[in-house]
Coordinates of C-alpha atoms in Angstrom, one line a residue:
Chain A
X10 CA -108.4 199.2 265.3
X11 CA -105.0 200.4 266.6
X12 CA -102.5 200.5 263.7
X13 CA -99.0 199.8 265.1
X14 CA -96.3 201.5 263.0
X15 CA -94.1 198.3 262.9
X16 CA -91.3 200.0 261.4
X17 CA -91.0 202.5 264.2
X18 CA -91.5 199.8 266.9
X19 CA -88.4 198.3 265.3
X20 CA -86.5 201.4 265.4
X21 CA -87.3 202.0 269.1
X22 CA -86.0 198.4 269.9
X23 CA -83.3 198.2 267.5
X24 CA -81.4 201.2 266.2
X25 CA -78.0 201.2 265.2
X26 CA -77.6 204.9 263.5
X27 CA -74.5 206.6 264.8
X28 CA -73.6 203.6 266.8
X29 CA -69.8 204.2 267.0
X30 CA -70.4 207.7 268.8
X31 CA -73.2 206.2 271.2
X32 CA -70.4 203.3 272.1
X33 CA -67.9 206.0 273.0
X34 CA -70.5 207.8 274.8
X35 CA -71.7 204.9 276.7
X36 CA -68.5 203.1 277.3
X37 CA -69.1 203.6 281.1
X38 CA -72.1 201.7 281.1
X39 CA -70.3 198.8 279.2
X40 CA -67.6 198.6 281.7
X41 CA -70.0 198.6 284.4
X42 CA -71.9 195.8 282.8
X43 CA -68.7 193.9 282.2
X44 CA -67.8 194.3 286.0
X45 CA -71.3 193.4 287.1
X46 CA -71.3 190.1 285.1
X47 CA -68.2 189.1 286.9
X48 CA -69.8 189.7 290.5
X49 CA -72.9 188.6 289.4
X50 CA -71.9 185.4 287.8
X51 CA -69.5 184.7 290.7
X52 CA -71.7 185.1 293.6
X53 CA -74.8 183.5 291.7
X54 CA -72.9 179.8 292.2
X55 CA -73.3 180.6 295.9
X56 CA -76.6 182.1 295.9
X57 CA -77.5 178.7 294.0
X58 CA -75.9 176.2 296.1
X59 CA -77.3 177.8 299.4
X60 CA -80.7 178.1 297.9
X61 CA -81.0 181.8 298.4
X62 CA -82.7 182.8 295.1
X63 CA -85.7 184.6 296.7
X64 CA -83.3 186.1 299.2
X65 CA -81.7 187.9 296.1
X66 CA -85.1 189.3 295.2
X67 CA -86.0 190.5 298.8
X68 CA -82.9 192.2 299.3
X69 CA -83.0 194.0 296.1
X70 CA -86.4 195.2 296.8
X71 CA -85.1 196.7 300.0
X72 CA -82.2 198.1 298.2
X73 CA -84.8 199.8 295.7
X74 CA -86.5 201.3 298.8
X75 CA -83.1 202.5 299.8
X76 CA -82.1 204.1 296.6
X77 CA -85.4 205.8 296.5
X78 CA -85.1 207.3 299.8
X79 CA -81.5 208.4 298.9
X80 CA -82.8 210.1 295.9
X81 CA -85.7 211.5 297.9
X82 CA -83.2 213.0 300.7
X83 CA -80.6 214.0 298.5
X84 CA -78.2 211.4 300.2
X85 CA -77.7 209.7 296.7
X86 CA -78.8 206.5 295.1
X87 CA -75.7 204.4 295.3
X88 CA -75.5 205.2 299.3
X89 CA -79.3 204.7 299.9
X90 CA -79.3 201.3 297.8
X91 CA -76.2 199.9 299.6
X92 CA -77.6 200.8 303.2
X93 CA -81.0 199.1 302.0
X94 CA -79.1 196.0 300.7
X95 CA -77.1 195.6 303.8
X96 CA -80.0 196.1 306.0
X97 CA -82.0 193.5 304.3
X98 CA -79.1 190.9 303.7
X99 CA -78.3 191.0 307.4
X100 CA -82.0 190.9 308.9
X101 CA -82.2 187.8 306.3
X102 CA -78.9 186.2 307.7
X103 CA -79.6 186.7 311.3
X104 CA -83.2 185.6 311.3
X105 CA -83.5 183.0 308.5
X106 CA -80.8 180.5 309.2
X107 CA -83.4 177.9 308.4
X108 CA -84.7 178.1 305.0
X109 CA -88.2 177.9 306.0
X110 CA -87.9 181.1 308.5
X111 CA -85.8 182.6 305.7
X112 CA -88.6 182.5 303.0
X113 CA -91.3 184.0 305.5
X114 CA -89.0 187.1 306.6
X115 CA -88.4 187.5 302.9
X116 CA -92.0 187.5 301.9
X117 CA -92.6 190.0 304.8
X118 CA -89.8 192.3 303.8
X119 CA -90.4 192.4 300.1
X120 CA -93.6 194.1 299.9
X121 CA -92.8 196.5 302.7
X122 CA -89.5 197.7 301.0
X123 CA -91.4 198.0 297.6
X124 CA -93.9 199.9 299.1
X125 CA -91.4 202.0 300.9
X126 CA -89.7 202.6 297.6
X127 CA -92.8 203.8 296.0
X128 CA -93.6 206.1 298.5
X129 CA -90.1 207.8 298.3
X130 CA -90.6 207.8 294.7
X131 CA -94.1 209.3 294.7
X132 CA -93.0 212.1 297.0
X133 CA -89.6 212.9 294.8
X134 CA -90.2 216.1 293.0
X135 CA -87.6 215.3 290.0
X136 CA -87.9 213.8 286.6
X137 CA -89.7 210.5 286.6
X138 CA -87.4 208.8 284.4
X139 CA -84.9 208.6 287.0
X140 CA -87.5 206.8 289.2
X141 CA -88.4 204.3 286.7
X142 CA -84.6 203.4 286.3
X143 CA -84.4 202.1 289.7
X144 CA -86.9 199.4 289.0
X145 CA -85.8 198.6 285.7
X146 CA -82.5 199.8 285.1
X147 CA -80.8 202.3 283.0
X148 CA -77.7 202.9 281.0
X149 CA -77.1 206.3 280.8
X150 CA -76.8 207.1 284.3
X151 CA -73.5 205.7 284.8
X152 CA -70.8 208.7 285.3
X153 CA -67.3 208.4 286.4
X154 CA -67.8 208.6 290.2
X155 CA -70.7 206.2 290.1
X156 CA -68.6 203.9 287.7
X157 CA -65.8 204.3 290.3
X158 CA -68.0 203.3 293.4
X159 CA -69.3 200.3 291.6
X160 CA -66.0 199.0 290.7
X161 CA -64.7 199.5 294.1
X162 CA -67.7 197.6 295.8
X163 CA -67.0 194.9 292.9
X164 CA -63.6 194.2 294.0
X165 CA -64.5 194.2 297.7
X166 CA -67.0 191.6 296.7
X167 CA -64.8 189.7 294.5
X168 CA -62.0 189.3 297.0
X169 CA -64.2 188.6 299.7
X170 CA -65.7 185.9 297.9
X171 CA -62.2 184.3 296.8
X172 CA -60.8 184.5 300.4
X173 CA -63.9 182.5 301.9
X174 CA -64.4 180.5 298.8
X175 CA -63.4 176.9 300.0
X176 CA -64.9 177.1 303.4
X177 CA -67.9 178.6 302.2
X178 CA -68.3 175.8 299.6
X179 CA -67.9 173.5 302.5
X180 CA -70.6 175.2 304.5
X181 CA -73.0 175.6 301.7
X182 CA -73.1 172.1 300.4
X183 CA -72.5 170.3 303.7
X184 CA -73.1 172.2 306.8
X185 CA -73.0 169.4 309.0
X186 CA -69.7 167.9 308.2
X187 CA -68.2 171.5 307.9
X188 CA -69.4 172.4 311.4
X189 CA -67.6 169.2 312.6
X190 CA -64.8 169.9 310.9
X191 CA -64.6 173.4 312.8
X192 CA -65.7 175.6 309.6
X193 CA -67.2 178.7 311.3
X194 CA -70.7 177.8 309.5
X195 CA -72.5 180.8 311.2
X196 CA -70.1 183.5 310.8
X197 CA -69.4 182.6 307.2
X198 CA -73.2 182.8 306.4
X199 CA -73.2 186.5 307.7
X200 CA -70.0 187.2 305.7
X201 CA -71.9 185.7 302.7
X202 CA -75.0 187.6 303.1
X203 CA -72.9 191.1 303.5
X204 CA -71.4 190.3 300.3
X205 CA -74.6 189.3 298.5
X206 CA -76.2 192.5 299.9
X207 CA -73.1 194.5 298.2
X208 CA -73.4 192.7 295.0
X209 CA -77.2 193.3 295.0
X210 CA -76.6 197.0 295.4
X211 CA -74.3 197.2 292.4
X212 CA -76.4 195.2 290.2
X213 CA -79.5 197.2 291.3
X214 CA -77.4 200.5 289.9
X215 CA -77.5 198.8 286.3
X216 CA -80.3 196.3 285.7
X217 CA -82.6 197.8 288.4
X218 CA -84.2 196.1 291.3
X219 CA -86.7 194.0 289.5
X220 CA -84.6 192.4 287.5
X221 CA -81.5 191.7 289.6
X222 CA -82.3 187.9 289.6
X223 CA -81.4 187.7 285.8
X224 CA -77.7 188.6 286.6
X225 CA -77.5 186.8 290.2
X226 CA -79.5 183.8 289.7
X227 CA -80.0 182.8 285.8
X228 CA -76.5 182.6 284.8
X229 CA -75.2 180.6 287.5
X230 CA -78.3 178.4 287.3
X231 CA -77.7 177.9 283.5
X232 CA -74.1 176.9 284.1
X233 CA -75.2 174.2 286.7
X234 CA -77.3 172.6 284.0
X235 CA -74.1 171.9 282.0
X236 CA -71.6 171.2 284.4
X237 CA -71.2 170.2 288.0
X238 CA -67.6 171.1 288.2
X239 CA -66.7 173.6 290.9
X240 CA -64.0 175.4 288.5
X241 CA -66.3 175.2 285.4
X242 CA -69.3 176.2 286.8
X243 CA -68.3 179.6 288.4
X244 CA -66.2 180.4 285.0
X245 CA -69.3 179.7 282.7
X246 CA -71.6 181.7 285.1
X247 CA -69.4 184.5 285.0
X248 CA -69.2 184.4 281.1
X249 CA -72.9 184.0 280.9
X250 CA -73.6 187.0 283.0
X251 CA -71.0 189.3 281.2
X252 CA -72.4 188.1 277.9
X253 CA -76.0 189.2 279.0
X254 CA -75.0 192.3 280.4
X255 CA -72.6 193.6 277.7
X256 CA -74.8 192.2 275.0
X257 CA -77.6 193.8 276.3
X258 CA -76.1 197.2 276.7
X259 CA -74.8 197.1 273.3
X260 CA -78.1 196.2 271.7
X261 CA -80.0 198.7 274.1
X262 CA -77.8 201.8 272.9
X263 CA -79.6 203.0 270.2
X264 CA -83.0 202.1 270.9
X265 CA -85.3 203.9 273.4
X266 CA -86.5 201.3 275.5
X267 CA -84.5 200.6 279.1
X268 CA -81.8 198.0 278.8
X269 CA -83.4 195.6 281.1
X270 CA -85.3 193.8 278.4
X271 CA -82.2 192.7 276.3
X272 CA -80.4 191.7 279.3
X273 CA -83.0 189.6 280.4
X274 CA -83.8 187.9 277.3
X275 CA -80.3 187.2 276.7
X276 CA -79.7 185.7 280.2
X277 CA -82.8 183.6 279.7
X278 CA -82.0 182.3 276.2
X279 CA -78.7 181.2 277.5
X280 CA -80.3 179.3 280.2
X281 CA -82.8 177.8 277.6
X282 CA -79.9 176.5 275.4
X283 CA -78.2 174.9 278.6
X284 CA -81.3 173.2 279.5
X285 CA -81.5 171.8 275.8
X286 CA -78.1 170.6 276.2
X287 CA -78.6 169.1 279.6
X288 CA -81.7 167.2 278.2
X289 CA -79.9 166.1 275.3
X290 CA -76.9 164.7 277.3
X291 CA -79.4 162.9 279.6
X292 CA -81.1 161.3 276.4
X293 CA -77.6 160.1 275.4
X294 CA -76.8 158.9 278.9
X295 CA -73.8 160.8 279.6
X296 CA -73.4 160.9 283.0
X297 CA -69.6 161.1 283.7
X298 CA -69.7 157.6 285.3
X299 CA -66.7 155.7 284.3
X300 CA -67.4 152.4 282.9
X301 CA -65.4 149.7 284.6
X302 CA -64.7 146.3 283.2
X303 CA -67.1 144.0 285.0
X304 CA -64.6 141.5 286.8
X305 CA -67.0 139.4 288.7
Chain B
X9 CA -64.3 145.2 331.7
X10 CA -64.1 143.0 328.8
X11 CA -63.3 145.0 325.7
X12 CA -62.8 142.7 322.9
X13 CA -65.5 139.9 323.3
X14 CA -66.9 136.9 321.2
X15 CA -66.0 139.1 317.9
X16 CA -62.5 138.6 317.9
X17 CA -63.3 135.6 315.9
X18 CA -63.1 138.0 313.2
X19 CA -59.3 138.2 313.7
X20 CA -58.3 136.7 310.6
X21 CA -59.5 139.8 309.0
X22 CA -57.4 142.0 311.2
X23 CA -54.7 143.8 309.5
X24 CA -54.1 146.1 312.8
X25 CA -50.3 146.1 313.5
X26 CA -50.8 145.2 317.4
X27 CA -52.2 141.8 318.4
X28 CA -56.0 142.1 318.9
X29 CA -55.9 141.1 322.5
X30 CA -53.5 143.5 323.9
X31 CA -55.1 146.5 325.5
X32 CA -54.8 149.3 323.1
X33 CA -54.4 152.7 323.6
X34 CA -57.1 155.1 324.5
X35 CA -58.5 157.5 322.0
X36 CA -61.4 159.0 323.8
X37 CA -62.0 159.0 327.5
X38 CA -65.2 159.8 329.2
X39 CA -65.3 160.3 333.1
X40 CA -68.2 161.4 334.9
X41 CA -69.9 162.9 331.8
X42 CA -73.4 164.4 332.2
X43 CA -75.5 166.3 329.7
X44 CA -78.4 168.2 330.7
X45 CA -80.8 170.8 328.8
X46 CA -82.6 172.9 331.5
X47 CA -84.6 170.2 333.7
X48 CA -84.0 167.7 331.1
X49 CA -81.0 165.4 332.0
X50 CA -80.1 163.2 329.0
X51 CA -77.4 161.2 330.9
X52 CA -75.1 161.6 333.8
X53 CA -71.9 159.7 335.4
X54 CA -71.0 158.5 332.0
X55 CA -67.8 156.6 331.9
X56 CA -66.4 154.6 329.1
X57 CA -63.2 154.7 326.9
X58 CA -62.7 154.1 323.3
X59 CA -59.6 152.3 322.3
X60 CA -57.9 152.3 319.1
X61 CA -59.5 149.8 316.5
X62 CA -62.4 149.5 318.6
X63 CA -66.1 149.6 317.1
X64 CA -68.7 150.6 319.8
X65 CA -72.3 151.0 318.7
X66 CA -74.4 153.7 320.6
X67 CA -78.0 152.7 320.9
X68 CA -81.0 154.0 322.9
X69 CA -84.2 155.5 322.5
X70 CA -84.9 158.9 320.6
X71 CA -84.2 161.8 322.8
X72 CA -81.6 159.6 324.8
X73 CA -78.9 161.8 323.9
X74 CA -77.1 159.7 321.3
X75 CA -76.6 162.4 319.0
X76 CA -75.7 164.9 321.6
X77 CA -72.8 162.7 322.8
X78 CA -71.4 163.0 319.3
X79 CA -71.9 166.9 319.4
X80 CA -69.9 166.9 322.7
X81 CA -67.3 164.8 321.3
X82 CA -67.2 167.3 318.3
X83 CA -66.6 170.1 320.7
X84 CA -70.0 171.5 319.5
X85 CA -71.7 171.2 322.8
X86 CA -70.4 171.4 326.5
X87 CA -70.8 168.6 329.0
X88 CA -73.0 169.8 332.0
X89 CA -70.3 167.8 334.0
X90 CA -67.5 165.7 334.0
X91 CA -64.6 165.5 331.2
X92 CA -64.1 164.0 327.9
X93 CA -60.4 163.7 326.6
X94 CA -59.5 162.9 322.9
X95 CA -55.9 161.5 322.9
X96 CA -55.3 162.8 326.1
X97 CA -56.4 166.4 326.0
X98 CA -59.8 168.0 326.4
X99 CA -61.8 167.9 323.3
X100 CA -62.0 171.1 320.9
X101 CA -64.0 171.9 318.0
X102 CA -62.9 171.3 314.6
X103 CA -60.2 168.5 315.7
X104 CA -59.0 167.1 312.5
X105 CA -58.2 163.6 313.9
X106 CA -62.0 163.0 314.4
X107 CA -63.9 162.2 311.3
X108 CA -67.6 162.7 311.2
X109 CA -70.1 160.8 308.8
X110 CA -73.7 162.1 309.2
X111 CA -76.9 160.2 308.1
X112 CA -77.5 160.3 303.9
X113 CA -79.1 163.5 303.0
X114 CA -80.2 163.9 299.4
X115 CA -77.8 166.3 298.0
X116 CA -78.9 169.7 296.4
X117 CA -79.2 169.9 292.7
X118 CA -78.0 173.7 293.0
X119 CA -74.3 172.8 294.1
X120 CA -71.5 172.3 291.8
X121 CA -70.4 169.1 293.6
X122 CA -68.8 165.9 292.2
X123 CA -68.0 162.8 294.0
X124 CA -64.4 163.9 294.1
X125 CA -65.5 167.4 295.3
X126 CA -67.3 166.0 298.3
X127 CA -64.0 163.8 299.4
X128 CA -61.7 166.8 298.5
X129 CA -63.6 169.0 301.2
X130 CA -62.7 166.5 303.9
X131 CA -59.0 167.1 302.6
X132 CA -58.9 171.0 302.7
X133 CA -62.6 172.3 302.8
X134 CA -61.6 174.1 306.0
X135 CA -59.0 176.4 304.5
X136 CA -59.4 179.5 303.6
X137 CA -58.8 180.5 299.7
X138 CA -59.3 178.8 296.5
X139 CA -59.5 175.3 295.9
X140 CA -56.8 175.2 293.4
X141 CA -55.8 172.0 291.5
X142 CA -52.7 170.5 292.7
X143 CA -51.3 167.3 292.0
X144 CA -51.0 166.1 295.5
X145 CA -54.3 167.2 296.5
X146 CA -55.4 165.1 293.5
X147 CA -53.7 162.1 294.5
X148 CA -54.9 162.4 298.1
X149 CA -58.2 162.6 296.8
X150 CA -57.8 159.6 294.2
X151 CA -56.3 157.4 297.1
X152 CA -59.3 158.1 299.4
X153 CA -62.2 157.4 296.7
X154 CA -60.1 154.3 295.9
X155 CA -60.0 153.2 299.4
X156 CA -63.7 153.5 299.5
X157 CA -64.5 152.0 296.0
X158 CA -66.0 155.4 294.7
X159 CA -63.3 155.9 291.7
X160 CA -66.2 154.9 289.5
X161 CA -68.4 157.7 290.3
X162 CA -65.8 160.2 291.2
X163 CA -66.7 162.9 288.5
X164 CA -70.6 162.5 288.5
X165 CA -72.7 165.0 290.3
X166 CA -73.4 164.1 293.7
X167 CA -77.1 164.8 293.5
X168 CA -77.4 162.0 290.9
X169 CA -75.6 159.4 292.9
X170 CA -77.6 156.9 295.0
X171 CA -78.0 157.1 298.8
X172 CA -75.2 154.2 299.1
X173 CA -72.8 155.7 296.7
X174 CA -73.2 159.2 298.8
X175 CA -72.3 157.3 302.1
X176 CA -69.1 155.6 300.5
X177 CA -67.9 159.3 299.6
X178 CA -68.9 160.5 303.1
X179 CA -66.7 157.6 304.6
X180 CA -63.8 158.8 302.2
X181 CA -64.4 162.2 303.2
X182 CA -64.3 161.3 307.1
X183 CA -61.1 159.3 306.5
X184 CA -59.4 162.4 305.0
X185 CA -56.7 163.7 307.5
X186 CA -56.2 160.2 308.8
X187 CA -58.4 160.6 311.9
X188 CA -58.1 158.3 314.9
X189 CA -61.6 158.3 315.7
X190 CA -64.6 157.8 313.6
X191 CA -68.1 159.2 314.7
X192 CA -70.9 157.8 312.8
X193 CA -74.4 159.3 313.2
X194 CA -77.1 156.9 311.8
X195 CA -75.0 156.6 308.5
X196 CA -77.2 153.5 307.4
X197 CA -80.6 155.4 307.7
X198 CA -82.5 155.4 304.5
X199 CA -80.3 153.0 302.8
X200 CA -81.5 149.8 301.5
X201 CA -80.1 146.5 302.8
X202 CA -77.6 145.9 300.8
X203 CA -76.1 149.2 300.9
X204 CA -76.5 149.3 304.6
X205 CA -74.1 146.2 304.5
X206 CA -71.9 147.9 302.0
X207 CA -71.2 151.0 304.0
X208 CA -70.9 149.4 307.3
X209 CA -68.5 146.7 306.2
X210 CA -66.6 149.6 304.3
X211 CA -66.2 151.4 308.0
X212 CA -65.5 148.1 309.7
X213 CA -62.8 147.4 307.0
X214 CA -61.1 150.9 307.5
X215 CA -61.1 150.8 311.2
X216 CA -59.2 147.2 311.2
X217 CA -56.8 148.6 308.4
X218 CA -56.2 152.1 310.2
X219 CA -56.6 150.8 313.8
X220 CA -59.6 153.8 314.2
X221 CA -61.8 153.9 317.2
X222 CA -65.4 154.1 315.8
X223 CA -68.6 155.2 317.7
X224 CA -71.7 154.2 315.7
X225 CA -74.8 155.8 316.5
X226 CA -77.6 153.6 315.2
X227 CA -81.3 152.8 316.1
X228 CA -81.1 149.3 314.6
X229 CA -77.9 147.3 315.5
X230 CA -78.5 144.4 313.3
X231 CA -76.6 145.6 310.4
X232 CA -73.5 146.0 312.5
X233 CA -74.2 143.3 315.0
X234 CA -71.2 141.0 313.9
X235 CA -68.7 143.7 313.7
X236 CA -69.3 146.0 317.1
X237 CA -66.8 145.0 319.8
X238 CA -69.2 146.9 322.4
X239 CA -72.4 148.4 322.8
X240 CA -73.1 151.8 324.6
X241 CA -77.0 151.7 325.6
X242 CA -78.3 155.1 326.6
X243 CA -81.5 154.9 328.4
X244 CA -83.4 156.6 331.5
X245 CA -80.7 158.8 332.1
X246 CA -78.4 156.1 332.5
X247 CA -76.1 153.8 330.4
X248 CA -74.7 150.3 330.3
X249 CA -71.7 149.2 328.4
X250 CA -70.2 145.8 327.2
X251 CA -70.2 143.2 324.5
X252 CA -73.7 142.9 322.8
X253 CA -74.3 139.5 324.8
X254 CA -73.8 141.6 328.1
X255 CA -76.0 144.5 327.4
X256 CA -78.3 143.2 324.8
X257 CA -80.6 141.2 327.7
X258 CA -84.0 141.4 328.8
X259 CA -83.0 141.8 332.4
X260 CA -80.2 144.6 331.6
X261 CA -82.6 146.7 329.6
X262 CA -85.4 146.3 331.7
X263 CA -83.5 147.7 334.4
X264 CA -82.2 150.6 332.5
X265 CA -85.4 151.7 331.1
X266 CA -87.5 150.9 334.6
X267 CA -89.7 148.7 333.2
X268 CA -90.4 145.4 331.5
X269 CA -88.4 145.1 328.1
X270 CA -87.7 141.9 326.1
X271 CA -85.0 141.1 324.1
X272 CA -85.5 138.6 321.4
X273 CA -82.7 137.1 319.6
X274 CA -83.9 135.2 316.4
X275 CA -81.9 133.9 313.2
X276 CA -78.9 136.0 314.2
X277 CA -80.9 139.2 315.0
X278 CA -81.7 141.4 317.9
X279 CA -85.1 142.6 318.5
X280 CA -86.0 144.8 321.5
X281 CA -89.6 145.0 322.2
X282 CA -91.6 147.1 324.6
X283 CA -89.2 150.0 324.7
X284 CA -91.1 152.6 326.7
X285 CA -91.9 156.0 325.0
X286 CA -88.8 158.4 325.0
X287 CA -88.7 161.6 326.8
X288 CA -90.5 163.4 324.3
X289 CA -93.3 161.1 324.9
X290 CA -93.5 160.1 320.8
X291 CA -92.1 157.8 318.5
X292 CA -91.2 155.0 321.2
X293 CA -90.5 152.3 318.7
X294 CA -87.0 153.4 318.3
X295 CA -85.0 150.3 318.4
X296 CA -85.8 147.3 316.4
X297 CA -89.5 146.6 316.2
X298 CA -90.9 147.3 312.9
X299 CA -87.7 146.0 311.1
X300 CA -89.1 143.0 309.8
X301 CA -86.7 142.4 307.0
X302 CA -85.5 138.8 307.2
X303 CA -81.9 139.3 307.0
X304 CA -79.9 137.3 309.0
X305 CA -76.2 138.8 309.5
X306 CA -73.8 137.1 307.1
X307 CA -76.6 136.5 304.4
X308 CA -75.7 139.7 302.7
X309 CA -73.5 138.5 299.9
X310 CA -75.1 140.6 296.9
X311 CA -73.7 143.8 298.2
X312 CA -72.3 145.0 294.9
X313 CA -74.4 144.6 291.8

């Protein structure tokens, strides 16, 4: 019989000794988490309305491949993952206008990217902890230059999204009419893929490529369960993403397991709560429909 | 050419400023229009005008180029030959004075979009930036919602609305920006009879009130038979235009299709039988056969439940 030391296990998962000192030490990670939450929550709304969840996963695997290659060739993890993300995003954007084409292209790209990444990692002579981090996330790795690049890319993504927000919404929910009204639907779709590529690249830095969906999809999906307002949904989505990331990092500080299980669990819990709220509203018949007096 | 036919009997409903029989100003003018994709010629030598306040149904088999005609008017497709002018100048992409109503599609659950947001996209969805709430914008959207009878579900998620409710919103969306011409591409498709009636009456009311030209692409003329002024029938690379009585006749359509076609009028409905297969060679029964629902125009009282 295996005898698990539960107390030891618990202290690996939750450990708050010297918490104050650790907090100071890892403030970069917390800032990174907050910034990433804003970016992920915001772009997640469009990921949902454009039905792009699978694309996010595909891009993140190529981002992983890029990051691994960056590590192996000494170019830098951030640079590598940016290149991988953007190449994947553009391939999906140009070849996958129709959702059926898109899904098959992603399904083809994804294992290839993952395989390429594993090859690069296998050849990399350095410490294996760095390797694992690319897939599942790491909190200790955010040094000042990395935090700066993360913030800079995030600012680009947020400003980009704010500029194209309205026509991108039109193109996402109502492409035919948007096109008839002169919205450059095709150009917007490529612009969006570029922004998505950047957002995925920064997310991979913190939560790892396997878990990017928990930041770019889950919070927005949860927000959509409880509201349909185009103002409330992005705000809630950002709030959920920031809560998941910052909360996850704070919980992960003392333990010796990676950050990702905490982040994904919080993000999943928020989603479940939102579903329960939606279900109870549906049972009570709350629809937002205004009741008008029947003047027959 | 006779423009306003027997349907001017409905003039009592007409709130348009100018008298119904006076020649109206031309909104859209097509001269010698032709559209060709490679070897396949959809139509050629197309000449017609759409005048303000005129309701024209565009009929024809699948693949006869009905929707492509709308694409040309929207500037998304170039004519192979001929000219097309909207309000006197060549058609351009994204003209705000042209409203567009597509067929009803199930809205995606993944989008944060309520009824009022769909209409608001028609107001300023093409502009860059954030849709910041402004009183003037809100008022404009409220007026549009009211005018299409959609205030009741203005704050409901579009994905939970019925097809008929969604199409009401689409009409409101298309009316934003005060268009002069309304292009409708099968707006009644997949709606039940009551909603077909409600949506087509809504379009009819607004074209009278606003003196709008309407081009209404449909595979079934019956829901709008008593509203249309003229019919543009595209078939066999050619076309006929005129009042329903002039165009929807066995000899006219037989000549157009180049093979015998019967037009049967029964209980106020028009049924076209024997339409040959379209250019693609499939789905030849495009017009009215297979539409067995006994609904005589004028009997559609139970529009709103």
